[in-house]
XYZ file of C-alpha atoms in Angstrom:
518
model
C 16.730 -64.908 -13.320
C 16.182 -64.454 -9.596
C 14.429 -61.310 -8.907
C 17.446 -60.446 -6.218
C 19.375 -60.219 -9.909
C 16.557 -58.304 -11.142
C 16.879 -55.350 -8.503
C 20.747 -55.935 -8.476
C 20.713 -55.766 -12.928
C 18.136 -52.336 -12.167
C 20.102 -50.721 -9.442
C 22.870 -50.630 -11.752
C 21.309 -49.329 -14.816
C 19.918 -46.726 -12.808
C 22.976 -45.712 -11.546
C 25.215 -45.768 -14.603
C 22.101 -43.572 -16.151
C 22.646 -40.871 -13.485
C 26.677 -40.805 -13.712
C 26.346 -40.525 -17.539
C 23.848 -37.635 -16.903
C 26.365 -35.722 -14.122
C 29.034 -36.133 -16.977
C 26.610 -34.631 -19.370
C 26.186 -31.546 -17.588
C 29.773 -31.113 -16.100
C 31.291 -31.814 -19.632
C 28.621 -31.257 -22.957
C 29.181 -28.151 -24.039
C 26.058 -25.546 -22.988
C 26.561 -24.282 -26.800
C 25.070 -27.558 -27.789
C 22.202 -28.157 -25.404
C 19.771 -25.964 -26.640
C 20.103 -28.364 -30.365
C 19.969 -31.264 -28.715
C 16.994 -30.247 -26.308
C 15.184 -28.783 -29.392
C 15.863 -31.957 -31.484
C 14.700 -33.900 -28.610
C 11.833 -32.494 -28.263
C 11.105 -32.825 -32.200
C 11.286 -36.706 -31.797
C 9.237 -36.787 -28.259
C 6.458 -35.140 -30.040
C 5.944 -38.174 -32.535
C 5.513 -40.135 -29.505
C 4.092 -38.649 -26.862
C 0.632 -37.358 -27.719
C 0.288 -34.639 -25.372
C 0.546 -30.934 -24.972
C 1.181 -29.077 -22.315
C 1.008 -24.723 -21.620
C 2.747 -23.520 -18.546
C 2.023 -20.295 -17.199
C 4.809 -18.514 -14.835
C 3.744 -16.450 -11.509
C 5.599 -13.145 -13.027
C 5.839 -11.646 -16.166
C 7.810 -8.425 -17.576
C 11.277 -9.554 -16.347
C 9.757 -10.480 -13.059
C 8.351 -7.062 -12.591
C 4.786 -7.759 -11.702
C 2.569 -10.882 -10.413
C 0.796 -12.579 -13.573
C -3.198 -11.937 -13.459
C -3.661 -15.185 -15.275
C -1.036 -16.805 -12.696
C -3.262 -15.689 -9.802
C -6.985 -16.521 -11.538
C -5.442 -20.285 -12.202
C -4.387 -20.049 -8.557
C -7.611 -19.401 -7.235
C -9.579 -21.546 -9.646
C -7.171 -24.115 -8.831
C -7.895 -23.821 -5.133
C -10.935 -23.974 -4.859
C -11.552 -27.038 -6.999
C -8.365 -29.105 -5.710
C -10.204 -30.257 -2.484
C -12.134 -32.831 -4.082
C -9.003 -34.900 -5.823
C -5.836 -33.658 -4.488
C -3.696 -35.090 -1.738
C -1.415 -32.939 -0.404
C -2.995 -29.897 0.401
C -1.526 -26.709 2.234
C -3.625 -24.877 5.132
C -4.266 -21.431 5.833
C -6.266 -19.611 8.822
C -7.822 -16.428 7.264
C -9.715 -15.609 10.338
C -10.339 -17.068 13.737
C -13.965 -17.476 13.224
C -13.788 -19.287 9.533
C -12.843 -21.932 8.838
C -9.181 -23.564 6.836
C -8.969 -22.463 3.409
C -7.165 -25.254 1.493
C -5.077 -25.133 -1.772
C -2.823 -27.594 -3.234
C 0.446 -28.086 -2.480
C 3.575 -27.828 -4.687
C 4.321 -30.280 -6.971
C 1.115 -31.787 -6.709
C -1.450 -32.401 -9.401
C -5.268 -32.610 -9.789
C -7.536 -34.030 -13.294
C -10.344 -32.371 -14.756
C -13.004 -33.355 -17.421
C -14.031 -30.161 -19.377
C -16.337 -31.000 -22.568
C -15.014 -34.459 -22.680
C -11.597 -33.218 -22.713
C -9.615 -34.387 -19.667
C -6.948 -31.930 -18.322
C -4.122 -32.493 -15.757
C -3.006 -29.116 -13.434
C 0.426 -29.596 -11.722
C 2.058 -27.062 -10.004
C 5.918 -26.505 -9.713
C 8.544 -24.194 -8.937
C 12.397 -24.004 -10.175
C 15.502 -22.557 -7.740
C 18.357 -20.546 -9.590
C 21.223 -22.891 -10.435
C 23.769 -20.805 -9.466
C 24.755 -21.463 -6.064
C 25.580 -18.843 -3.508
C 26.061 -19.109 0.524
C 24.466 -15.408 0.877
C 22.090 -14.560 3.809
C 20.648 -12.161 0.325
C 20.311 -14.165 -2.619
C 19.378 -12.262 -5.675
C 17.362 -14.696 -7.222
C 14.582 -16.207 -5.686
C 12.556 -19.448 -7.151
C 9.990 -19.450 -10.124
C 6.450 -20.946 -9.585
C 4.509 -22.043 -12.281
C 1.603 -24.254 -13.389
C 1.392 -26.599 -16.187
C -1.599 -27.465 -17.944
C -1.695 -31.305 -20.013
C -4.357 -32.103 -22.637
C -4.009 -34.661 -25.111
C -3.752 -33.203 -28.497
C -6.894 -33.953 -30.037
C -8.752 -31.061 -27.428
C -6.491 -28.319 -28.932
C -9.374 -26.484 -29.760
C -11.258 -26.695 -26.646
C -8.533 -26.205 -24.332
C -6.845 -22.904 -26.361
C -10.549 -21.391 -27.377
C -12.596 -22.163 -23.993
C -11.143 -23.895 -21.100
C -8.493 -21.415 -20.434
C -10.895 -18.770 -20.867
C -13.386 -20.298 -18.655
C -10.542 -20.649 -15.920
C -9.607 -17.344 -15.949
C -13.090 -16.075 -15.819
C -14.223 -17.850 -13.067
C -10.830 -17.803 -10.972
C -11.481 -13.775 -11.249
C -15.267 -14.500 -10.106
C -13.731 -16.730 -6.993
C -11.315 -14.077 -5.858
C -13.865 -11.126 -6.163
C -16.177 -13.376 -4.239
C -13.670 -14.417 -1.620
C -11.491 -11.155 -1.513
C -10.684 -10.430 2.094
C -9.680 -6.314 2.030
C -5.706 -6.385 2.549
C -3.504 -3.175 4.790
C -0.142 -3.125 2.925
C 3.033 -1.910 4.248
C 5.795 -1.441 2.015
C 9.528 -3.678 3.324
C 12.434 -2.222 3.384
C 14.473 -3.198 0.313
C 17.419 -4.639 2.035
C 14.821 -7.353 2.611
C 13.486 -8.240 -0.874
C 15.156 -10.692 -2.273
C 14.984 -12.705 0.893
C 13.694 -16.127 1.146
C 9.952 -15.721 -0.064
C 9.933 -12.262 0.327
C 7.800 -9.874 -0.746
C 8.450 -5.865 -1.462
C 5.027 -5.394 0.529
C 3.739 -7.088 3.699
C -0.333 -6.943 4.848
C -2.790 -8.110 7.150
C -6.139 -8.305 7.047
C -7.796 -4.932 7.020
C -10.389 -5.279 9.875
C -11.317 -1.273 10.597
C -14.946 -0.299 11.803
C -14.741 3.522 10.221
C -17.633 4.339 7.850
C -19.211 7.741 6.655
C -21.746 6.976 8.861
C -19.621 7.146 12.061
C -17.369 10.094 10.775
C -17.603 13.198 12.989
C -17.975 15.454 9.907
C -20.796 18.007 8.106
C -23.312 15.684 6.725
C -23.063 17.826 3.155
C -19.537 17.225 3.091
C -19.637 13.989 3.314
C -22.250 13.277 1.112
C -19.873 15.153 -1.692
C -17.269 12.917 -0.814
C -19.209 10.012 -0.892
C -20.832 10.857 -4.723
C -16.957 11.449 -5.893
C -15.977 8.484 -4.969
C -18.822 6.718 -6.646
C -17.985 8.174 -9.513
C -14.894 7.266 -9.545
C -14.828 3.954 -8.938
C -17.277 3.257 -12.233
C -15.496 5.453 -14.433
C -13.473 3.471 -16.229
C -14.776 3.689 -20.016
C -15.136 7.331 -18.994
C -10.983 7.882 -17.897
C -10.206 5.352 -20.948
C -12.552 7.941 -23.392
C -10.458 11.304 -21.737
C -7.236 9.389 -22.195
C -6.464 9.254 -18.908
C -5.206 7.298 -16.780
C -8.054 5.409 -13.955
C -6.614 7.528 -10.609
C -7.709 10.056 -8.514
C -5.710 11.979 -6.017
C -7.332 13.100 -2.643
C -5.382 15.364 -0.335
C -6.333 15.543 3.817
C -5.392 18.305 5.394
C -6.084 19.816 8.823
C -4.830 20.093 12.306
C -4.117 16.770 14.495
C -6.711 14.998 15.338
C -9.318 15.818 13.214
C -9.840 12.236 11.389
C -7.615 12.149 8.804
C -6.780 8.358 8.882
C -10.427 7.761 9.822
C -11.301 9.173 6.408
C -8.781 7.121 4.754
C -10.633 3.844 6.455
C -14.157 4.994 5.556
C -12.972 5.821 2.080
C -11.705 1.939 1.679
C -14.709 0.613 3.423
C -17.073 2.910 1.783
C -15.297 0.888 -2.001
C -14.153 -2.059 -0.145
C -10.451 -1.780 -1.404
C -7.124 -2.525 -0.416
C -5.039 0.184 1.346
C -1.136 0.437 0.631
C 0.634 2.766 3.805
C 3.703 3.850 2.145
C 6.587 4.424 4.238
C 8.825 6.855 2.145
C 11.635 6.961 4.341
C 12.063 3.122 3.682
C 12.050 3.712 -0.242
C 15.915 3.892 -1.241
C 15.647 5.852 -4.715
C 13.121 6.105 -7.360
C 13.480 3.467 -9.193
C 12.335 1.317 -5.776
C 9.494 3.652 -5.907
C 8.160 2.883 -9.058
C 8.812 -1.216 -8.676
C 6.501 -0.922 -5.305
C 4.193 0.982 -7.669
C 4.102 -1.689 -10.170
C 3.478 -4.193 -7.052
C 0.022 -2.393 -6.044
C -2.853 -4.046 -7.705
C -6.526 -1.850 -8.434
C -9.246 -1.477 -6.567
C -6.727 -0.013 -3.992
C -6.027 3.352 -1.966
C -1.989 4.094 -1.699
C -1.632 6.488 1.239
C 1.329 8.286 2.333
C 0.459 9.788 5.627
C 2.344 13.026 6.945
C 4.017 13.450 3.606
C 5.483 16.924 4.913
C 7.374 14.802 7.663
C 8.210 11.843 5.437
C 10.885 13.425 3.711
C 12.646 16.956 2.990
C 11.108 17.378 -0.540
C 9.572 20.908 -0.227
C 12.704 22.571 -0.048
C 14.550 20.917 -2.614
C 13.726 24.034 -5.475
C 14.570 26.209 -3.195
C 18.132 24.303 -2.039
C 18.969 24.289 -5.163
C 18.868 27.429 -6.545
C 21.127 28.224 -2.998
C 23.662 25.653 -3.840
C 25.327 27.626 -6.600
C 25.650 30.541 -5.111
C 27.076 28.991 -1.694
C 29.717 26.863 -3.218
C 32.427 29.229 -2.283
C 31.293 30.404 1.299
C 30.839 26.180 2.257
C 34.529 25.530 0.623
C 36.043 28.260 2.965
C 33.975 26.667 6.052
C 35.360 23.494 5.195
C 38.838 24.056 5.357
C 38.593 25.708 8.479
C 36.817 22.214 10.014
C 39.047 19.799 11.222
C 39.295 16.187 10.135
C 36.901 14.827 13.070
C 33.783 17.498 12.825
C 34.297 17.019 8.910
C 33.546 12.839 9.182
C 30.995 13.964 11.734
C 29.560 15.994 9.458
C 29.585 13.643 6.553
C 28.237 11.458 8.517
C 25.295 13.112 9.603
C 24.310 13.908 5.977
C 24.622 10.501 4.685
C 22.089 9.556 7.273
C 19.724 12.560 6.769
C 20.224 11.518 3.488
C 19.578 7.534 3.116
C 16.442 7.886 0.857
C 17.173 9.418 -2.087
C 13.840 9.547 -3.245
C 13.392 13.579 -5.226
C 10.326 15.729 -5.614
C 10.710 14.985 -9.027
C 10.978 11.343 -9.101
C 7.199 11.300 -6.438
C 5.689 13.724 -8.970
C 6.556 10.937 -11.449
C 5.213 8.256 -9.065
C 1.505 10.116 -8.679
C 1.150 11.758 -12.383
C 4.272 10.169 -14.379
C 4.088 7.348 -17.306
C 4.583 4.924 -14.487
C 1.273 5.584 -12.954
C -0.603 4.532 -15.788
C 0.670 1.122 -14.778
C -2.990 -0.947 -13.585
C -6.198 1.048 -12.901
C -8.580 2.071 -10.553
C -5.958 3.277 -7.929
C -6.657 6.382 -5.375
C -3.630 7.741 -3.891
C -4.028 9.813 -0.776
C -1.452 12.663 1.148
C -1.970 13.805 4.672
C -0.146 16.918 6.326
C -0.863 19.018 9.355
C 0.523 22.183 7.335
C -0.814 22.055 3.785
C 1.747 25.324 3.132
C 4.559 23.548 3.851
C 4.109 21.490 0.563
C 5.340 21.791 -2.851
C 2.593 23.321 -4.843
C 3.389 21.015 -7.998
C 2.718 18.251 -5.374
C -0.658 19.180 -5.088
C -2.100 20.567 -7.852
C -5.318 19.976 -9.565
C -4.331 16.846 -11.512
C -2.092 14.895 -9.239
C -3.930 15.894 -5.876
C -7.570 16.143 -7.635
C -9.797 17.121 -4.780
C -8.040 18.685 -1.193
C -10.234 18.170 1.887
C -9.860 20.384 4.804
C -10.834 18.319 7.943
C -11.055 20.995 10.868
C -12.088 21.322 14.602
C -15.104 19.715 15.492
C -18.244 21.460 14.617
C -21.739 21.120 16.567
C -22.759 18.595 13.511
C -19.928 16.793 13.930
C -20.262 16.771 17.951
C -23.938 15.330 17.108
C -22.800 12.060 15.275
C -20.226 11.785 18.247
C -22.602 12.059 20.815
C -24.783 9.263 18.650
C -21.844 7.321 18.478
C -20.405 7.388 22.143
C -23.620 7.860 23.914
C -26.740 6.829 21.422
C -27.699 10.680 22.637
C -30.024 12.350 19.558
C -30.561 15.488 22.164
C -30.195 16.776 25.316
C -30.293 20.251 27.085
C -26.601 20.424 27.377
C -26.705 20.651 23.750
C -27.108 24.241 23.361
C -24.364 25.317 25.598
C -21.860 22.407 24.119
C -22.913 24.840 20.780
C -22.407 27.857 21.750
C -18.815 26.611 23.606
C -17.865 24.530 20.241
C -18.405 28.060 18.269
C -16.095 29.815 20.864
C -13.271 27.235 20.880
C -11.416 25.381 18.553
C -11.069 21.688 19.680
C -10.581 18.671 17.646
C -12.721 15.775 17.389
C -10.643 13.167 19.012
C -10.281 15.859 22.059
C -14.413 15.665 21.937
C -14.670 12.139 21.409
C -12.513 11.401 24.375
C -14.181 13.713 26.427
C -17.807 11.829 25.639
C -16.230 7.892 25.827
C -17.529 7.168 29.472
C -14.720 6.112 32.198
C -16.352 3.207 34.036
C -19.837 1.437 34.090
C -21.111 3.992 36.403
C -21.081 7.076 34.302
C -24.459 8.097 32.307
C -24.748 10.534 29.820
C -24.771 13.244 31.982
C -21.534 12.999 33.750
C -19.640 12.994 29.830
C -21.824 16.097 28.425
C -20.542 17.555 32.064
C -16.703 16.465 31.605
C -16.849 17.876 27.891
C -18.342 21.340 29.304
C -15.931 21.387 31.601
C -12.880 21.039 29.314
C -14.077 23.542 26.691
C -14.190 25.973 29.238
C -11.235 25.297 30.636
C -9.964 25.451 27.405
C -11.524 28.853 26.205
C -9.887 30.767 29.680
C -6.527 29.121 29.163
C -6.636 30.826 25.500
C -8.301 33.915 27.137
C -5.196 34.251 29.123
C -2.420 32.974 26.954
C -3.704 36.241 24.639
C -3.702 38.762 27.129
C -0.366 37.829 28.112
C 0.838 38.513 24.569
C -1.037 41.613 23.909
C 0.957 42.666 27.716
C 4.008 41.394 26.197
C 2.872 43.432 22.953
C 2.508 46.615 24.571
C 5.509 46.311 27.016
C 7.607 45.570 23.907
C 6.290 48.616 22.949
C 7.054 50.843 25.468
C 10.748 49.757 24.791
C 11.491 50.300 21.984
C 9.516 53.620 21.531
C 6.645 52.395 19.412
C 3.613 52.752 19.692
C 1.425 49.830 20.588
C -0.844 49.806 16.755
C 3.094 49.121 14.944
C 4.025 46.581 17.802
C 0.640 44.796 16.862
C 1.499 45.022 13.960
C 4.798 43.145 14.004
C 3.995 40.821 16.263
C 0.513 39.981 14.674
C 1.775 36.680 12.997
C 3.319 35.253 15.874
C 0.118 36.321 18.469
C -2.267 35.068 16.021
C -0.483 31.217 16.294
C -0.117 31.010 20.012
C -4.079 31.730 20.241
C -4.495 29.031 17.239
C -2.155 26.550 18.666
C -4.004 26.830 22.103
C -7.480 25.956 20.222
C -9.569 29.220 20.972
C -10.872 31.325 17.903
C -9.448 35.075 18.910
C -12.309 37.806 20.139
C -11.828 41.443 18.070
């Protein structure tokens, strides 16, 4: 026999092996597969003398990323340099070097104890096909792990265990701190999506550089400490391994600069959650169960994200305006009515509740993975719910205010590597008059252009506090004037106009930054 009969006799076989295998699956009955898969198997295993274990990238109905799936990963790739071929490249950052891991549906050997092991990694596509610009399912990674049977022992008892120990050791090693933002979840189940995006978390914000009291941060420091090495101490209260820090204070006073010094000061991951993104509460809780520990989940301006501090209150309205809204409806016509609709399906696209965040911070869900800070900001700390930031969800509240002279010092360390000067007691006694942020100071001390020295800042700083204590000065004798010729109107006399007017005097003066005099 020729060998062109050969190839012809093998082309053949092939082929008629293939179009009995299409007619298998387009015609066997699917009742039947799983017997004669199982009773394959059965016979294979007299044969074949291997085992193998596979281990999928998610577990719990696809709900959250397998630790052991991501320790294999890592032990995997940074071992597969040295036999595999096809390897996939990744910059981390511009001044390291490639970090290499192996490629799909490649494979790498191993000798452990004698026992020689073969990784191989895979993935599997949904058979259903569907021309969809959102497919719902998404493909299945795994890795398989071949032994021959005789290692049973050493495999299931100590190489798996040594693989996931050191894999964890890699990654804590190697563990480049992560920002998180959360997608939108019209975007999920795209291709290779992910329900939270990140970069590399690069900021320079420590406790050292923090324009703040010294004592105070020192507090904050030794809570956090404590924190993050209680975890036989939360497991003996039977609780769960969170802690809930609320920032509150006027704009610019460093609230997201705490947040940074706070990660830095642990070194974990921070998770920005975008609430108005989050389309119910069951999306909440399933970007919950995405966050892993050693992590800060911060929802900045949470009195802005959404309208949950009225919601009590809106409902105990609702019943009691049922009738006066039907009587206002019928009396809109068809076209303000769809406007109208309109507008509140857009107000109300998330449909995210008090009740359902409450659940999210303090719930059964949160209890899902350890070691987990969650942070609120607000400007108006009144404005919130006061179940939303109790002691217990919201553990310790932090009031970051207008800068103080301490906190001018570490700016003036910072910005101008000043310790003293004798501008320093004026800046003092201007900084106890008026009420101006930090980022206001800091701006004020950052010098313009290589010419400016020291001097010409402290001077510029001076300058604007003053300018800022007679602009209050002024903008409160115009409303005591406005007081008093109120006043005079309405026949009162000036003590009861004071009096009325008291609430709204006081906030102009506090919105223009100057503490009030008498």
């Amino acid at each position: 026999m020729t060998t062109g009969e050969m190839w012809t006799q093998l082309s053949s076989a092939i082929t008629g092996l293939m179009l009995a295998w299409v007619m298998f699956e387009k015609y066997f009955p699917y009742q039947l597969r799983g017997y004669l898969q199982k009773y394959n198997q059965k016979l294979m295993s007299y044969v074949y003398p291997y085992i193998q274990i596979t281990f999928h990238e998610f577990t719990s109905e696809r709900l959250k990323r397998s630790e052991a799936f991501s320790a294999i990963q890592t032990y995997i790739g940074s071992n597969s340099t040295k036999t595999a071929k096809r390897l996939k490249a990744e910059v981390v950052r511009n001044n390291q070097p490639l970090v290499l891991t192996m490629d799909d549906y490649e494979e790498v050997t191993e000798v452990f104890d004698g026992a020689k092991v073969w990784w191989s990694s895979s993935k599997t596509f949904p058979k259903t096909q569907s021309i969809s610009f959102h497919p719902v399912a998404e493909e299945r990674r795994q890795y398989r792990l071949t032994f021959h049977k005789h290692h049973r022992e050493v495999i299931t008892e100590k190489y798996i265990e040594h693989v996931l120990k050191e894999g964890k050791a890699i990654a804590v090693k190697n563990r480049q701190r992560k920002l998180f933002t959360n997608n939108s979840s019209e975007n999920w189940y795209r291709w290779k999506s992910t329900k939270w995006s990140h970069v590399l978390f690069e900021h320079p914000a420590t406790f050292d550089s923090l324009a703040m009291e010294t004592k105070k941060k020192e507090e904050i420091k030794k809570d956090l400490t404590r924190f993050s090495k209680g975890k036989n101490y939360y497991a003996k209260i039977g609780k769960a391994w969170k802690r809930g820090y609320l920032l509150y204070g006027p704009p610019g006073t460093g609230k997201s600069t705490m947040i940074s010094a706070m990660a830095n000061f642990l070194d974990y991951d921070i998770y920005d959650l975008e609430l108005t993104t989050v389309k119910d509460n069951s999306e909440l809780r399933k970007l919950l169960i995405e966050t892993t520990g050693k992590s800060i989940i911060v929802i900045e301006d949470i009195d802005c994200s959404l309208d949950l501090t009225g919601q009590r209150k809106k409902t105990k309205e609702k019943d009691g305006d049922d009738d006066d809204d039907d009587k206002s409806d019928k009396e809109k016509d068809p076209i303000s009515k769809k406007k109208s609709e309109a507008e509140k399906e857009n107000k109300n696209r998330s449909k995210v509740t008090l009740s359902g965040l409450l659940n999210f911070i303090d719930g059964i869900w949160s209890a899902c993975g350890g070691e987990r800070i969650i942070v609120f900001t607000t400007n108006y700390v009144d404005r919130l719910d006061p179940a939303l930031i109790r002691t217990g969800r919201m553990d310790k509240h932090i009031e970051l205010s207008y800068c103080c002279f301490e906190a001018f010092q570490v700016l003036a360390k910072n910005y101008l590597e000043l310790k003293s000067h004798e501008w320093f007691g004026k800046i003092e006694e201007l900084l106890g008059e008026t009420e101006m942020s930090p980022a206001d100071v800091a701006e004020n001390l950052m010098p313009k252009s290589d010419e400016e020295v020291e001097e010409d800042c402290l001077k510029r700083l001076i300058n604007a506090l003053e300018t800022t204590k007679e602009e209050a000065r002024k903008k409160a004798e115009e409303a005591a004037l406005k007081a008093e010729k109120a006043g005079e109107e309405s026949g009162e006399t000036p003590s009861q106009v004071v009096q009325v007017n008291g609430e709204k005097s006081a906030k102009e003066v506090k919105e223009n930054g100057v503490i009030a005099e008498g």
